[in-house]
Amino acid sequence: MPTNTFCSSRSTAFSFKRPLLTVMMTALVASIGLTACSSPDSEVNDTKVEINTADAASNVANNDAVSVATIEVGTVKGPVSLAINPSPLVVYDMTLMQDLAALDVAVDGMPSGLHLDNLHSKTQPEPKSVGTVFEPDLEALNAMQPQAILVGSRMAEKYDALSSIAPTLDMTIDTANIYESSKQRLHDLGALFGKSDQAAKLQGNIDSLIGETKALTEDKGKGLVVMVNGNKLSAYGDKSRYGFIHTVLDIPMADDKIADARHGQPVSFEYLQKTNPDWLFVVDRSAAIGEDGAGAKAVLDNPLVAQTNAWSKNQVVYLSPDSYLAFGGYYQWMQDLTTIKDAFASAK
């Protein structure tokens, strides 16, 4: 991958090892670097200039600072080049919102009616409404004139309409490989907003918790992930958004023939009895989206489910609403890994 070089063969501070990110310095930075070549300490000084310039475009809503560098970010639709630290910024995907909140990056616009409280940095101004997670408010977007729009999952189908307003990045998580995909996205966001060190620290938190959890799940039985939606049940396999339970935490599947479907494979209480998982991981969809009705625990409390090893041993783990709404986000990882870790630590 090409890198920019100033006075030596070593790469500049804005170069990244990952193939999805290539930093391209503008003529201004190039001229600074070439001028500095007359000094033995020029490369150190160049690095400081570049870092300070990026930091000058601080993550404050409606920031007027101009970044002197652009970055190329890999997206679902191919690489997109834009200025580092774009502002105003609009985000329509809750996974990305969680990562940006953890990075303390200001988001100027996001959808209204969201059901999670960890979607924007508490140190930044309250974002303005720019529609819903299903339908953007094009009038509000035109009034805001964002420098970048980040989308994923549901809003990805509105890409064409959004990209006519501002550079739009489709950063949808790959559910079949959720760990690597979410790791790459966090890395990319860190680079885009001058927060690479913080992104690496956050990923380290996730990885440490994964290691601690895996140490407890080994040889503890097979698991099954089910979603409860009213009185309907769906099972999810290792290629779903919940597949990390099997692919990352190495918990064997109680049923390795579950059909790969976005909304899961419809199943019955008799299926749960027959499959007889040692661990049951439950997503309560109704609770996640704020619908009234019986909760997942009440729905599952019946004679058939009671015959499973999971229910009889009190090995039923209720995943967070984030696992449904913001799967792959930083806070989703931390909440669900902690819940699973604690459950296995308490297993008899």
Short mmCIF file of C-alpha atoms in Angstrom, two decimals:
data_model
loop_
_atom_site.label_atom_id
_atom_site.label_comp_id
_atom_site.label_asym_id
_atom_site.label_seq_id
_atom_site.Cartn_x
_atom_site.Cartn_y
_atom_site.Cartn_z
CA MET A 1 0.00 0.00 0.00
CA PRO A 2 1.51 3.40 -0.90
CA THR A 3 2.45 5.79 1.87
CA ASN A 4 3.57 9.43 1.91
CA THR A 5 7.24 10.05 2.66
CA PHE A 6 8.93 13.17 3.92
CA CYS A 7 12.77 13.31 3.83
CA SER A 8 13.17 9.64 4.68
CA SER A 9 11.83 6.20 3.83
CA ARG A 10 9.79 6.04 6.99
CA SER A 11 6.03 6.61 6.76
CA THR A 12 4.27 9.63 8.19
CA ALA A 13 2.12 9.70 11.29
CA PHE A 14 -1.04 9.39 9.20
CA SER A 15 -0.09 6.08 7.55
CA PHE A 16 -1.84 2.91 8.69
CA LYS A 17 -0.87 -0.73 8.36
CA ARG A 18 -4.36 -1.94 7.51
CA PRO A 19 -5.12 -2.23 3.79
CA LEU A 20 -8.48 -0.54 4.16
CA LEU A 21 -6.97 2.77 5.25
CA THR A 22 -4.58 4.93 3.20
CA VAL A 23 -3.81 8.46 4.34
CA MET A 24 -3.12 11.08 1.66
CA MET A 25 -1.53 14.34 2.90
CA THR A 26 -2.36 17.55 1.06
CA ALA A 27 0.12 19.95 -0.53
CA LEU A 28 0.19 22.05 2.63
CA VAL A 29 1.54 19.23 4.79
CA ALA A 30 3.93 18.20 1.99
CA SER A 31 5.40 21.69 1.84
CA ILE A 32 5.84 21.76 5.60
CA GLY A 33 7.60 18.40 5.52
CA LEU A 34 9.93 19.40 2.66
CA THR A 35 10.86 22.65 4.36
CA ALA A 36 11.70 20.79 7.57
CA CYS A 37 14.24 18.55 5.77
CA SER A 38 17.02 21.06 6.48
CA SER A 39 17.01 20.15 10.17
CA PRO A 40 18.36 16.86 11.65
CA ASP A 41 15.25 16.76 13.83
CA SER A 42 12.89 17.50 10.95
CA GLU A 43 11.05 14.16 10.99
CA VAL A 44 10.19 14.50 14.68
CA ASN A 45 8.96 18.03 14.03
CA ASP A 46 6.94 16.87 11.01
CA THR A 47 5.20 14.26 13.13
CA LYS A 48 4.24 16.84 15.69
CA VAL A 49 2.91 19.20 13.05
CA GLU A 50 0.77 16.47 11.52
CA ILE A 51 -0.61 15.24 14.84
CA ASN A 52 -1.31 18.74 16.09
CA THR A 53 -3.03 19.65 12.85
CA ALA A 54 -5.34 16.65 13.14
CA ASP A 55 -6.01 17.40 16.79
CA ALA A 56 -6.89 20.99 15.89
CA ALA A 57 -9.98 19.63 14.17
CA SER A 58 -11.26 18.62 17.59
CA ASN A 59 -14.41 16.56 17.95
CA VAL A 60 -16.80 19.37 18.76
CA ALA A 61 -20.23 19.60 17.16
CA ASN A 62 -20.40 22.17 14.33
CA ASN A 63 -16.62 22.51 14.43
CA ASP A 64 -15.30 25.11 11.96
CA ALA A 65 -11.69 23.87 11.97
CA VAL A 66 -10.42 22.51 8.67
CA SER A 67 -8.35 19.33 8.53
CA VAL A 68 -5.36 19.39 6.19
CA ALA A 69 -5.48 15.65 5.56
CA THR A 70 -7.84 13.24 3.90
CA ILE A 71 -8.24 9.57 4.63
CA GLU A 72 -9.49 6.67 2.56
CA VAL A 73 -11.90 4.43 4.45
CA GLY A 74 -12.95 1.00 3.26
CA THR A 75 -16.72 0.61 3.14
CA VAL A 76 -19.22 -1.96 1.93
CA LYS A 77 -19.42 -0.07 -1.36
CA GLY A 78 -15.68 0.46 -1.75
CA PRO A 79 -13.17 3.03 -0.52
CA VAL A 80 -14.35 6.54 0.26
CA SER A 81 -11.99 9.51 0.69
CA LEU A 82 -12.91 12.40 2.96
CA ALA A 83 -11.33 14.88 5.33
CA ILE A 84 -10.17 13.61 8.69
CA ASN A 85 -12.59 14.58 11.47
CA PRO A 86 -15.58 15.51 9.27
CA SER A 87 -18.03 17.90 10.90
CA PRO A 88 -20.99 18.30 10.87
CA LEU A 89 -21.42 14.53 11.16
CA VAL A 90 -24.63 12.51 10.77
CA VAL A 91 -24.92 8.85 11.85
CA TYR A 92 -27.87 6.51 11.26
CA ASP A 93 -26.52 3.21 12.64
CA MET A 94 -26.62 2.39 16.36
CA THR A 95 -23.53 0.19 16.22
CA LEU A 96 -21.53 3.10 14.86
CA MET A 97 -23.14 5.45 17.37
CA GLN A 98 -21.92 3.28 20.24
CA ASP A 99 -18.37 3.23 18.93
CA LEU A 100 -18.34 6.99 18.37
CA ALA A 101 -19.77 7.58 21.85
CA ALA A 102 -17.02 5.43 23.35
CA LEU A 103 -14.45 7.39 21.32
CA ASP A 104 -15.99 10.69 22.54
CA VAL A 105 -16.65 11.86 18.99
CA ALA A 106 -19.35 14.47 18.50
CA VAL A 107 -22.33 13.50 16.33
CA ASP A 108 -24.34 16.45 15.06
CA GLY A 109 -27.32 14.52 13.74
CA MET A 110 -28.90 11.13 14.44
CA PRO A 111 -32.35 9.54 14.24
CA SER A 112 -35.02 10.17 16.85
CA GLY A 113 -36.93 7.52 18.79
CA LEU A 114 -33.91 5.44 19.77
CA HIS A 115 -34.26 3.05 22.72
CA LEU A 116 -30.69 2.94 24.03
CA ASP A 117 -28.99 5.52 26.24
CA ASN A 118 -25.37 4.90 25.22
CA LEU A 119 -25.49 6.23 21.66
CA HIS A 120 -23.76 9.59 21.93
CA SER A 121 -21.01 11.13 24.00
CA LYS A 122 -22.32 12.79 27.15
CA THR A 123 -19.58 15.45 26.87
CA GLN A 124 -20.94 16.67 23.52
CA PRO A 125 -24.03 18.69 22.58
CA GLU A 126 -27.28 16.82 22.07
CA PRO A 127 -27.54 15.67 18.43
CA LYS A 128 -30.31 17.07 16.23
CA SER A 129 -32.97 14.78 14.79
CA VAL A 130 -32.47 13.82 11.14
CA GLY A 131 -35.32 11.35 10.73
CA THR A 132 -35.65 7.78 11.98
CA VAL A 133 -33.55 4.63 11.59
CA PHE A 134 -35.82 3.68 8.69
CA GLU A 135 -36.35 7.01 6.93
CA PRO A 136 -34.00 10.01 6.73
CA ASP A 137 -35.27 13.57 6.96
CA LEU A 138 -33.77 14.95 3.75
CA GLU A 139 -34.88 18.49 4.53
CA ALA A 140 -33.07 18.44 7.89
CA LEU A 141 -29.98 16.97 6.24
CA ASN A 142 -29.91 19.66 3.56
CA ALA A 143 -30.20 22.32 6.23
CA MET A 144 -27.33 20.79 8.23
CA GLN A 145 -25.03 20.27 5.22
CA PRO A 146 -23.02 17.43 6.84
CA GLN A 147 -19.48 16.66 5.71
CA ALA A 148 -20.12 12.94 6.20
CA ILE A 149 -23.04 10.56 6.73
CA LEU A 150 -22.37 7.15 8.29
CA VAL A 151 -24.90 4.38 7.72
CA GLY A 152 -25.27 0.67 8.30
CA SER A 153 -27.80 -2.11 8.48
CA ARG A 154 -31.36 -0.77 7.98
CA MET A 155 -30.43 2.63 6.55
CA ALA A 156 -27.97 1.18 4.02
CA GLU A 157 -30.80 0.87 1.48
CA LYS A 158 -31.11 4.68 1.49
CA TYR A 159 -27.48 5.05 0.43
CA ASP A 160 -28.18 6.62 -2.96
CA ALA A 161 -30.46 9.31 -1.57
CA LEU A 162 -28.05 10.14 1.24
CA SER A 163 -24.92 10.16 -0.92
CA SER A 164 -26.53 12.85 -3.09
CA ILE A 165 -26.36 15.15 -0.04
CA ALA A 166 -22.92 14.32 1.42
CA PRO A 167 -20.18 11.68 1.28
CA THR A 168 -21.87 8.58 2.67
CA LEU A 169 -20.07 5.60 4.21
CA ASP A 170 -21.89 2.27 4.38
CA MET A 171 -20.17 0.64 7.36
CA THR A 172 -22.59 -2.24 7.88
CA ILE A 173 -21.24 -4.97 10.14
CA ASP A 174 -20.71 -8.39 8.55
CA THR A 175 -22.83 -10.58 10.81
CA ALA A 176 -21.16 -13.76 9.53
CA ASN A 177 -17.83 -12.49 10.90
CA ILE A 178 -18.96 -10.04 13.53
CA TYR A 179 -15.78 -9.92 15.61
CA GLU A 180 -13.35 -9.10 12.78
CA SER A 181 -15.86 -6.79 11.12
CA SER A 182 -16.62 -4.80 14.27
CA LYS A 183 -12.91 -4.66 15.10
CA GLN A 184 -12.15 -3.20 11.68
CA ARG A 185 -14.96 -0.66 12.00
CA LEU A 186 -13.72 0.54 15.39
CA HIS A 187 -10.19 0.84 13.98
CA ASP A 188 -11.48 2.79 10.96
CA LEU A 189 -13.49 5.19 13.09
CA GLY A 190 -10.48 5.80 15.31
CA ALA A 191 -8.39 6.69 12.26
CA LEU A 192 -11.09 8.85 10.69
CA PHE A 193 -11.51 10.97 13.81
CA GLY A 194 -7.91 11.11 15.01
CA LYS A 195 -8.65 8.69 17.86
CA SER A 196 -6.55 5.68 16.88
CA ASP A 197 -4.99 5.27 20.32
CA GLN A 198 -8.38 5.40 22.01
CA ALA A 199 -9.81 2.91 19.50
CA ALA A 200 -6.95 0.50 20.24
CA LYS A 201 -7.62 0.86 23.97
CA LEU A 202 -11.33 0.12 23.52
CA GLN A 203 -10.56 -2.93 21.40
CA GLY A 204 -8.16 -4.07 24.10
CA ASN A 205 -11.01 -3.89 26.63
CA ILE A 206 -13.15 -6.09 24.39
CA ASP A 207 -10.38 -8.59 23.74
CA SER A 208 -9.48 -8.89 27.41
CA LEU A 209 -13.09 -9.61 28.31
CA ILE A 210 -13.34 -12.17 25.50
CA GLY A 211 -10.29 -13.97 26.89
CA GLU A 212 -11.68 -13.97 30.42
CA THR A 213 -15.05 -15.28 29.22
CA LYS A 214 -13.58 -18.02 27.03
CA ALA A 215 -11.60 -19.29 29.98
CA LEU A 216 -14.92 -19.99 31.71
CA THR A 217 -16.97 -21.38 28.81
CA GLU A 218 -14.67 -24.24 27.89
CA ASP A 219 -16.27 -27.69 28.31
CA LYS A 220 -19.39 -26.22 29.93
CA GLY A 221 -21.90 -27.63 27.46
CA LYS A 222 -23.72 -26.60 24.30
CA GLY A 223 -25.67 -23.41 23.73
CA LEU A 224 -28.62 -22.17 21.73
CA VAL A 225 -29.55 -18.57 20.92
CA VAL A 226 -33.26 -17.78 20.68
CA MET A 227 -35.18 -14.59 20.14
CA VAL A 228 -38.54 -14.17 21.83
CA ASN A 229 -40.91 -11.85 19.97
CA GLY A 230 -44.25 -11.92 21.75
CA ASN A 231 -45.17 -15.59 21.74
CA LYS A 232 -42.98 -16.39 18.72
CA LEU A 233 -39.53 -17.97 18.89
CA SER A 234 -36.61 -17.89 16.48
CA ALA A 235 -33.26 -19.69 16.72
CA TYR A 236 -29.98 -18.23 15.49
CA GLY A 237 -26.84 -19.98 14.28
CA ASP A 238 -23.16 -19.19 14.09
CA LYS A 239 -23.46 -16.92 11.03
CA SER A 240 -25.98 -14.60 12.64
CA ARG A 241 -25.48 -11.39 14.59
CA TYR A 242 -25.36 -13.61 17.70
CA GLY A 243 -22.90 -16.06 16.18
CA PHE A 244 -20.08 -14.64 18.32
CA ILE A 245 -21.35 -16.86 21.13
CA HIS A 246 -20.20 -19.85 19.10
CA THR A 247 -17.41 -18.46 16.91
CA VAL A 248 -15.71 -16.14 19.41
CA LEU A 249 -16.52 -17.73 22.77
CA ASP A 250 -16.27 -21.29 21.42
CA ILE A 251 -19.56 -22.44 22.94
CA PRO A 252 -20.66 -25.44 20.80
CA MET A 253 -24.03 -25.18 19.02
CA ALA A 254 -26.80 -27.33 20.44
CA ASP A 255 -28.13 -27.51 16.88
CA ASP A 256 -25.63 -27.09 14.05
CA LYS A 257 -28.29 -27.20 11.33
CA ILE A 258 -30.03 -23.90 12.04
CA ALA A 259 -30.92 -22.13 8.80
CA ASP A 260 -29.06 -18.88 8.16
CA ALA A 261 -31.76 -16.19 8.05
CA ARG A 262 -31.81 -12.52 8.97
CA HIS A 263 -34.72 -12.98 11.35
CA GLY A 264 -33.68 -16.42 12.55
CA GLN A 265 -35.25 -19.82 12.04
CA PRO A 266 -38.79 -20.06 13.45
CA VAL A 267 -38.93 -22.71 16.18
CA SER A 268 -41.35 -24.03 18.79
CA PHE A 269 -41.26 -24.88 22.46
CA GLU A 270 -41.14 -28.55 21.39
CA TYR A 271 -37.98 -27.73 19.43
CA LEU A 272 -36.36 -26.33 22.58
CA GLN A 273 -37.29 -29.45 24.50
CA LYS A 274 -35.93 -31.74 21.80
CA THR A 275 -32.72 -29.75 21.24
CA ASN A 276 -32.19 -29.58 25.01
CA PRO A 277 -29.41 -26.96 25.19
CA ASP A 278 -27.19 -26.75 28.25
CA TRP A 279 -27.23 -22.98 27.87
CA LEU A 280 -30.02 -20.84 26.49
CA PHE A 281 -29.12 -17.33 25.32
CA VAL A 282 -32.24 -15.20 25.01
CA VAL A 283 -32.94 -11.97 23.12
CA ASP A 284 -36.16 -10.23 24.16
CA ARG A 285 -37.09 -8.30 21.02
CA SER A 286 -40.28 -6.76 22.41
CA ALA A 287 -38.45 -5.35 25.40
CA ALA A 288 -35.61 -4.07 23.19
CA ILE A 289 -37.94 -1.98 21.03
CA GLY A 290 -40.20 -0.89 23.87
CA GLU A 291 -43.28 -2.94 23.03
CA ASP A 292 -45.76 -3.92 25.73
CA GLY A 293 -46.55 -7.55 26.46
CA ALA A 294 -45.21 -10.55 28.28
CA GLY A 295 -41.45 -10.57 28.68
CA ALA A 296 -39.21 -13.33 27.38
CA LYS A 297 -38.82 -14.90 30.82
CA ALA A 298 -42.60 -15.28 31.22
CA VAL A 299 -42.99 -16.68 27.69
CA LEU A 300 -40.31 -19.32 28.25
CA ASP A 301 -41.66 -20.33 31.65
CA ASN A 302 -43.64 -23.39 30.50
CA PRO A 303 -43.46 -27.17 31.03
CA LEU A 304 -41.64 -27.93 27.78
CA VAL A 305 -38.81 -25.42 28.29
CA ALA A 306 -38.60 -26.47 31.94
CA GLN A 307 -37.40 -29.90 30.78
CA THR A 308 -34.26 -28.51 29.18
CA ASN A 309 -30.90 -28.66 30.94
CA ALA A 310 -30.57 -24.90 30.55
CA TRP A 311 -33.79 -24.11 32.43
CA SER A 312 -33.41 -26.78 35.10
CA LYS A 313 -29.85 -25.67 35.88
CA ASN A 314 -30.74 -21.97 35.78
CA GLN A 315 -28.42 -21.52 32.80
CA VAL A 316 -30.57 -19.09 30.85
CA VAL A 317 -28.69 -15.93 29.85
CA TYR A 318 -30.65 -12.83 28.81
CA LEU A 319 -28.68 -10.74 26.33
CA SER A 320 -28.88 -6.95 26.31
CA PRO A 321 -31.24 -4.92 24.09
CA ASP A 322 -28.03 -3.70 22.48
CA SER A 323 -27.49 -7.18 21.02
CA TYR A 324 -30.56 -6.60 18.86
CA LEU A 325 -30.25 -2.88 18.17
CA ALA A 326 -26.50 -2.22 18.17
CA PHE A 327 -24.85 -5.61 17.59
CA GLY A 328 -21.09 -5.26 17.23
CA GLY A 329 -20.99 -1.92 19.05
CA TYR A 330 -18.52 -1.29 21.87
CA TYR A 331 -21.08 -1.19 24.65
CA GLN A 332 -22.90 -4.23 23.28
CA TRP A 333 -19.68 -6.23 23.43
CA MET A 334 -18.89 -5.10 26.95
CA GLN A 335 -22.40 -5.66 28.34
CA ASP A 336 -23.07 -9.07 26.82
CA LEU A 337 -19.58 -10.43 27.44
CA THR A 338 -19.84 -9.40 31.09
CA THR A 339 -23.28 -11.01 31.41
CA ILE A 340 -22.09 -14.27 29.83
CA LYS A 341 -18.90 -14.28 31.86
CA ASP A 342 -20.80 -13.82 35.13
CA ALA A 343 -23.29 -16.55 34.20
CA PHE A 344 -20.59 -19.13 33.50
CA ALA A 345 -18.63 -18.10 36.58
CA SER A 346 -21.73 -18.90 38.65
CA ALA A 347 -22.41 -22.26 36.95
CA LYS A 348 -22.39 -25.27 39.21
#
